[in-house]
Structure formats: structure tokens, C-alpha cells
């Protein structure tokens, strides 16, 4: 089991989203997993869920709009582009556009970027604004070392 799999497994277990979760990219350098959480979380509590999750993992939270975040997103992007053809430029504002896109689809969305040793994490949680239905999880776990 790779370190990316180990970290992703812990995240998905903590969020009770492991069952039926599926990777969309699975390489030694990057793992992107999507799942549906069994947790019943009010949208107002999602930021606390993310904060608690990073603490349980022992990960350090990285401010999204920072030079460090830009570097982490760049590494993740390189690892993604090594596996998938992407027809867009990399920029930190893509995260803001992603959030706006979810919100335009009537979803509450929160995300967090973190570092755990040589692993970068990007965790996105969203759910319908109606409060009905599950909370969805998208997780990017990337090695920062080549």
C-alpha cells in the first residue's frame, strides 16, 4: 500500500465515505478519490469537520491564498497532467472558481488544503443547500517528492 493510499484511506474512514468510494486517478504520485459520506453534517459544521479531520491526521493546514498553496497546487497539477490531458492553465483562482461552480449548482461547499510530511492533501466537501441528501467528498492526495 502506498503512502497516498494510506492517507486517503484514513480520510475516507474518518468521513465515513470509504464504502463505494472510487478513485478517478490512482498512481504512485497522486490519488484522487470521490465518495459519499454517511455522516449527517449540517452545512454550517462542514468547516469544523475539515479542521478536525486535519488535526486527527496530524496535517498542517495551508492557507488557500498563499505562496505555499500555489506551490502545492502546482505539484498536484503536474502529477495530474502526467496522467490526464488538461486543457487549462494552473492557477490558485481555479479553487475559487470551483467553489463558485458548486454554489451555482445550489450546493454548500468547503475545502481545505493541508500537508502531512511529504504528502499534500486537498479535501473538498459539498452537499445540497436543501440539507437533504448526503455530503460528498473529493480528495486529492499527492506526493510532493518525485
Backbone as JSON, one array per atom type, in Angstrom:
{
  "sequence": "XXXXXXXXXXXXXXXXXXXXXXXXXXXXXXXXXXXXXXXXXXXXXXXXXXXXXXXXXXXXXXXXXXXXXXXXXXXXXXXXXXXXXXXXXXXXXXXXXXXXXXXXXXXXXXXXXXXXXXXXXXXXXXXXXXXXXXXXXXXXXXXXXX",
  "N": [[0.85, -1.18, 0.0], [0.61, 2.17, -0.9], [1.81, 5.32, 0.41], [0.09, 7.4, -0.28], [-2.31, 6.0, -0.62], [-2.68, 5.06, 1.97], [-3.05, 7.46, 3.46], [-5.31, 8.5, 2.13], [-7.15, 6.47, 2.7], [-7.42, 6.76, 5.49], [-8.6, 9.32, 5.61], [-11.03, 8.91, 4.19], [-12.19, 6.96, 5.82], [-12.51, 8.36, 8.26], [-14.39, 10.22, 7.45], [-16.47, 8.6, 6.98], [-16.86, 7.64, 4.37], [-15.82, 5.63, 2.91], [-16.94, 3.21, 1.91], [-17.94, 2.18, -1.26], [-16.47, 4.23, -2.4], [-14.53, 5.62, -5.03], [-11.56, 5.67, -6.98], [-10.52, 8.29, -9.18], [-8.17, 8.97, -10.34], [-5.31, 7.04, -9.97], [-2.24, 6.64, -9.07], [1.25, 6.09, -8.2], [2.12, 8.67, -7.56], [-0.08, 10.38, -7.3], [-3.38, 10.41, -6.0], [-6.74, 10.49, -6.55], [-9.81, 10.56, -5.12], [-13.28, 9.91, -4.94], [-16.24, 10.09, -3.02], [-19.15, 9.27, -1.0], [-20.33, 10.51, 1.94], [-21.42, 8.99, 4.96], [-21.92, 10.41, 7.15], [-24.02, 12.66, 8.88], [-24.12, 15.86, 8.47], [-24.59, 19.22, 9.25], [-24.56, 21.97, 7.03], [-23.33, 24.22, 8.1], [-21.51, 23.19, 9.84], [-19.52, 22.02, 8.37], [-16.95, 23.34, 7.92], [-15.77, 22.96, 10.48], [-15.65, 20.17, 10.56], [-13.75, 19.69, 8.57], [-11.51, 20.98, 9.72], [-11.19, 19.51, 12.12], [-10.65, 17.02, 10.99], [-8.14, 17.4, 9.7], [-6.59, 17.85, 11.99], [-6.84, 15.34, 13.32], [-5.47, 13.75, 11.51], [-2.99, 14.75, 11.81], [-2.07, 16.67, 10.14], [-0.9, 19.73, 8.7], [-2.63, 22.7, 8.22], [-2.91, 24.62, 5.26], [-3.04, 27.91, 4.17], [-5.29, 28.86, 1.66], [-4.96, 30.96, -0.19], [-2.01, 31.6, -0.72], [1.59, 31.63, -1.08], [2.68, 29.12, -0.55], [0.44, 27.47, -0.91], [0.02, 27.86, -3.64], [2.33, 26.62, -4.63], [1.86, 23.96, -3.78], [-0.52, 23.34, -5.17], [0.5, 23.54, -7.73], [2.28, 21.33, -7.78], [0.43, 19.23, -7.43], [-1.03, 19.62, -9.77], [0.94, 19.09, -11.76], [1.3, 16.36, -11.26], [-1.23, 15.41, -11.91], [-1.44, 16.16, -14.62], [0.49, 14.51, -15.68], [-0.87, 12.23, -16.08], [-3.34, 12.74, -17.22], [-4.79, 14.52, -19.92], [-4.97, 17.93, -19.73], [-6.65, 20.82, -20.52], [-6.19, 23.5, -19.63], [-4.88, 26.32, -17.85], [-2.84, 26.32, -14.9], [-3.85, 27.71, -11.89], [-4.22, 29.3, -8.73], [-6.63, 30.51, -8.4], [-8.39, 28.85, -9.58], [-9.46, 27.21, -7.66], [-11.19, 28.9, -6.32], [-12.97, 29.42, -8.41], [-13.97, 26.82, -8.72], [-15.37, 26.49, -6.32], [-17.33, 28.48, -6.62], [-18.67, 27.4, -8.8], [-19.81, 25.03, -7.71], [-21.5, 26.27, -5.85], [-23.22, 27.62, -7.58], [-24.65, 25.51, -8.45], [-26.39, 25.09, -6.46], [-25.23, 24.15, -4.06], [-23.67, 23.77, -0.89], [-20.31, 24.29, -0.22], [-17.12, 23.42, 0.98], [-13.6, 23.54, 1.5], [-10.27, 22.33, 2.08], [-6.78, 22.68, 2.33], [-3.88, 20.86, 2.95], [-0.83, 19.69, 4.57], [0.98, 16.78, 5.13], [3.69, 15.55, 6.26], [5.48, 14.48, 3.53], [3.32, 14.6, 1.92], [0.71, 16.12, 0.14], [-2.53, 17.38, 0.68], [-5.81, 17.85, -0.57], [-8.95, 18.55, 0.25], [-12.33, 18.35, -0.42], [-15.58, 19.1, 0.48], [-19.03, 18.77, -0.07], [-22.54, 19.56, -0.19], [-26.05, 19.45, -0.91], [-27.9, 22.51, -0.84], [-30.42, 22.34, 0.18], [-30.27, 20.76, 2.34], [-30.99, 18.19, 2.3], [-30.13, 14.82, 1.5], [-26.85, 13.3, 0.97], [-23.49, 14.14, 2.15], [-20.9, 14.92, 0.0], [-17.62, 13.82, -0.93], [-14.51, 14.8, -2.14], [-11.23, 14.01, -2.74], [-7.86, 14.81, -2.98], [-4.76, 13.41, -2.96], [-1.42, 13.85, -2.87], [1.95, 13.03, -3.65], [4.71, 14.96, -2.68], [7.3, 14.68, -3.26], [9.49, 13.6, -5.86]],
  "CA": [[0.0, 0.0, 0.0], [1.4, 3.39, -0.97], [1.5, 6.34, 1.42], [-1.11, 8.12, -0.72], [-3.45, 5.14, -0.31], [-2.83, 5.03, 3.43], [-3.64, 8.73, 3.89], [-6.67, 8.57, 1.58], [-7.97, 5.54, 3.47], [-7.73, 7.38, 6.79], [-9.55, 10.41, 5.38], [-12.34, 8.38, 3.82], [-12.76, 6.29, 7.01], [-12.94, 9.4, 9.2], [-15.59, 10.87, 6.9], [-17.43, 7.52, 6.72], [-17.12, 7.69, 2.94], [-14.97, 4.62, 2.29], [-17.76, 2.28, 1.13], [-18.29, 2.59, -2.61], [-15.64, 5.31, -2.92], [-13.82, 5.19, -6.22], [-10.51, 6.58, -7.45], [-10.6, 8.73, -10.57], [-6.77, 8.81, -10.74], [-4.62, 6.23, -8.96], [-0.85, 6.38, -9.44], [2.09, 6.26, -7.01], [2.34, 10.08, -7.26], [-1.31, 11.1, -6.97], [-4.6, 9.62, -5.86], [-7.94, 11.31, -6.44], [-10.9, 9.66, -4.73], [-14.59, 10.52, -4.71], [-17.11, 9.23, -2.24], [-20.33, 9.82, -0.38], [-20.21, 10.32, 3.38], [-22.6, 8.56, 5.72], [-22.1, 11.37, 8.24], [-25.08, 13.66, 8.7], [-23.48, 17.09, 8.9], [-25.21, 20.46, 8.82], [-23.6, 22.71, 6.21], [-22.59, 25.17, 8.93], [-20.49, 22.45, 10.57], [-18.52, 21.44, 7.47], [-15.59, 23.84, 8.2], [-15.26, 22.3, 11.69], [-15.35, 18.79, 10.17], [-12.46, 19.74, 7.87], [-10.48, 21.34, 10.7], [-10.99, 18.34, 13.0], [-10.04, 15.96, 10.19], [-6.72, 17.69, 9.56], [-5.98, 17.63, 13.31], [-6.76, 13.9, 13.55], [-4.45, 13.21, 10.62], [-1.7, 15.35, 12.14], [-1.7, 17.5, 8.99], [-0.85, 21.18, 8.89], [-3.49, 23.4, 7.27], [-2.25, 25.63, 4.45], [-3.96, 28.94, 3.68], [-5.52, 28.64, 0.24], [-4.37, 32.04, -0.95], [-0.65, 31.8, -0.21], [2.62, 31.11, -1.98], [2.79, 27.68, -0.31], [-0.7, 26.82, -1.57], [0.3, 27.88, -5.07], [3.32, 25.58, -4.9], [1.22, 22.65, -3.63], [-1.44, 23.16, -6.29], [1.36, 23.29, -8.89], [2.74, 19.94, -7.7], [-0.72, 18.38, -7.71], [-1.34, 19.78, -11.19], [1.93, 18.34, -12.52], [1.01, 14.93, -11.1], [-2.45, 15.12, -12.67], [-1.13, 16.28, -16.05], [1.3, 13.36, -16.09], [-1.79, 11.11, -16.31], [-4.55, 13.16, -17.92], [-4.62, 15.73, -20.72], [-5.73, 19.04, -19.16], [-6.59, 21.95, -21.45], [-6.35, 24.75, -18.9], [-3.71, 26.75, -17.1], [-2.91, 26.13, -13.45], [-3.8, 28.89, -11.05], [-4.88, 29.12, -7.44], [-8.0, 31.01, -8.52], [-9.23, 27.74, -10.01], [-10.16, 26.72, -6.47], [-12.3, 29.84, -6.1], [-13.96, 29.15, -9.48], [-14.61, 25.54, -8.42], [-16.35, 26.73, -5.25], [-18.44, 29.24, -7.22], [-19.4, 26.47, -9.65], [-20.65, 24.22, -6.83], [-22.54, 27.14, -5.28], [-24.2, 27.91, -8.62], [-25.47, 24.29, -8.57], [-27.17, 25.04, -5.22], [-24.53, 23.33, -3.07], [-22.71, 24.33, 0.07], [-19.02, 23.63, -0.46], [-15.97, 23.87, 1.77], [-12.41, 22.78, 1.14], [-9.09, 22.61, 2.88], [-5.5, 22.24, 1.78], [-3.01, 20.53, 4.06], [0.43, 18.98, 4.34], [1.27, 15.73, 6.09], [5.01, 15.07, 5.84], [5.74, 14.72, 2.11], [2.03, 14.41, 1.24], [-0.19, 17.27, 0.08], [-3.95, 16.99, 0.69], [-6.84, 18.81, -0.91], [-10.2, 17.88, 0.61], [-13.5, 19.14, -0.76], [-16.84, 18.53, 0.97], [-20.17, 19.55, -0.51], [-23.87, 18.97, -0.07], [-27.13, 20.28, -1.43], [-28.33, 23.57, 0.09], [-31.7, 21.96, 0.78], [-30.0, 19.99, 3.55], [-31.35, 16.8, 2.02], [-29.11, 14.05, 0.81], [-25.56, 13.08, 1.63], [-22.35, 15.04, 1.93], [-19.98, 14.3, -0.93], [-16.21, 14.02, -0.62], [-13.5, 14.61, -3.18], [-9.95, 14.05, -2.06], [-6.64, 14.71, -3.77], [-3.6, 13.1, -2.12], [-0.31, 13.91, -3.83], [3.33, 13.03, -3.17], [5.41, 16.19, -3.03], [8.63, 14.27, -3.71], [9.44, 12.88, -7.14]],
  "C": [[0.9, 1.24, 0.0], [0.97, 4.35, 0.14], [0.26, 7.13, 1.02], [-2.36, 7.32, -0.42], [-3.74, 5.13, 1.19], [-3.52, 6.31, 3.93], [-5.08, 8.84, 3.38], [-7.61, 7.65, 2.35], [-8.37, 6.12, 4.81], [-8.77, 8.49, 6.63], [-10.94, 9.86, 5.11], [-12.99, 7.63, 4.99], [-13.28, 7.31, 8.01], [-14.24, 10.06, 8.75], [-16.71, 9.87, 6.62], [-17.86, 7.52, 5.25], [-16.33, 6.62, 2.19], [-15.77, 3.65, 1.41], [-18.14, 2.91, -0.2], [-17.51, 3.79, -3.12], [-14.82, 4.76, -4.08], [-12.73, 6.19, -6.59], [-10.79, 7.01, -8.89], [-9.2, 8.78, -11.18], [-6.09, 8.06, -9.61], [-3.24, 5.86, -9.49], [-0.01, 6.5, -8.16], [2.28, 7.73, -6.6], [1.07, 10.81, -6.81], [-2.5, 10.14, -6.95], [-5.75, 10.6, -5.69], [-9.1, 10.35, -6.22], [-12.17, 10.47, -4.51], [-15.43, 9.53, -3.92], [-18.28, 10.01, -1.66], [-20.27, 9.49, 1.11], [-21.53, 9.87, 3.99], [-22.87, 9.51, 6.88], [-23.24, 12.32, 7.9], [-24.56, 14.95, 9.33], [-24.27, 18.28, 8.37], [-24.16, 21.26, 8.06], [-22.77, 23.69, 7.03], [-21.45, 24.5, 9.69], [-19.38, 21.88, 9.68], [-17.12, 22.02, 7.71], [-14.97, 23.18, 9.44], [-14.88, 20.85, 11.4], [-13.98, 18.75, 9.49], [-11.31, 20.02, 8.84], [-10.15, 20.16, 11.61], [-10.29, 17.2, 12.26], [-8.54, 16.18, 10.04], [-5.98, 17.47, 10.88], [-5.8, 16.15, 13.59], [-5.67, 13.25, 12.72], [-3.05, 13.67, 11.03], [-1.17, 16.21, 11.01], [-1.73, 18.98, 9.37], [-1.71, 21.82, 7.8], [-2.68, 24.47, 6.56], [-3.31, 26.62, 3.97], [-4.07, 28.84, 2.16], [-4.88, 29.72, -0.63], [-3.02, 32.38, -0.32], [0.33, 31.24, -1.22], [2.75, 29.59, -1.82], [1.66, 26.93, -1.0], [-0.48, 26.77, -3.08], [1.3, 26.81, -5.46], [2.71, 24.19, -4.81], [0.28, 22.34, -4.78], [-0.64, 22.87, -7.56], [1.86, 21.86, -8.93], [1.6, 18.98, -8.03], [-1.06, 18.42, -9.2], [-0.36, 19.01, -12.06], [1.65, 16.84, -12.46], [-0.25, 14.53, -11.85], [-2.15, 15.12, -14.16], [-0.24, 15.15, -16.56], [0.42, 12.17, -16.46], [-3.0, 11.45, -17.17], [-4.24, 14.42, -18.72], [-5.54, 16.81, -20.18], [-5.54, 20.24, -20.08], [-6.85, 23.27, -20.75], [-5.05, 25.06, -18.17], [-3.94, 26.48, -15.61], [-2.9, 27.48, -12.78], [-4.63, 28.66, -9.8], [-6.32, 29.6, -7.49], [-8.95, 29.93, -9.04], [-10.02, 27.16, -8.86], [-11.37, 27.6, -6.19], [-13.39, 29.6, -7.15], [-14.69, 27.84, -9.24], [-15.69, 25.74, -7.36], [-17.56, 27.47, -5.81], [-19.3, 28.34, -8.1], [-20.33, 25.58, -8.82], [-21.8, 25.05, -6.26], [-23.6, 27.48, -6.3], [-25.11, 26.7, -8.88], [-26.26, 24.05, -7.28], [-26.56, 24.1, -4.18], [-23.73, 24.21, -2.12], [-21.42, 23.58, -0.17], [-17.95, 24.27, 0.42], [-14.79, 23.0, 1.37], [-11.28, 23.19, 2.06], [-7.88, 21.99, 2.19], [-4.58, 21.98, 2.97], [-1.76, 19.78, 3.63], [0.64, 18.0, 5.48], [2.59, 15.09, 5.66], [5.27, 15.46, 4.41], [4.49, 14.52, 1.26], [1.24, 15.71, 1.3], [-1.62, 16.74, -0.04], [-4.83, 18.14, 0.23], [-8.16, 18.08, -0.71], [-11.35, 18.83, 0.33], [-14.73, 18.4, -0.25], [-17.98, 19.4, 0.46], [-21.46, 18.78, -0.31], [-24.9, 19.96, -0.57], [-27.58, 21.29, -0.39], [-29.66, 23.26, 0.75], [-31.5, 21.25, 2.11], [-30.34, 18.52, 3.38], [-30.17, 16.12, 1.35], [-27.78, 14.02, 1.55], [-24.59, 14.24, 1.43], [-21.38, 14.27, 1.03], [-18.55, 14.71, -0.6], [-15.41, 13.87, -1.91], [-12.16, 14.89, -2.51], [-8.82, 13.89, -3.06], [-5.49, 14.51, -2.79], [-2.42, 12.98, -3.07], [1.03, 13.83, -3.1], [3.96, 14.34, -3.58], [6.83, 15.89, -3.52], [8.5, 13.47, -5.0], [9.59, 11.39, -6.93]]
}
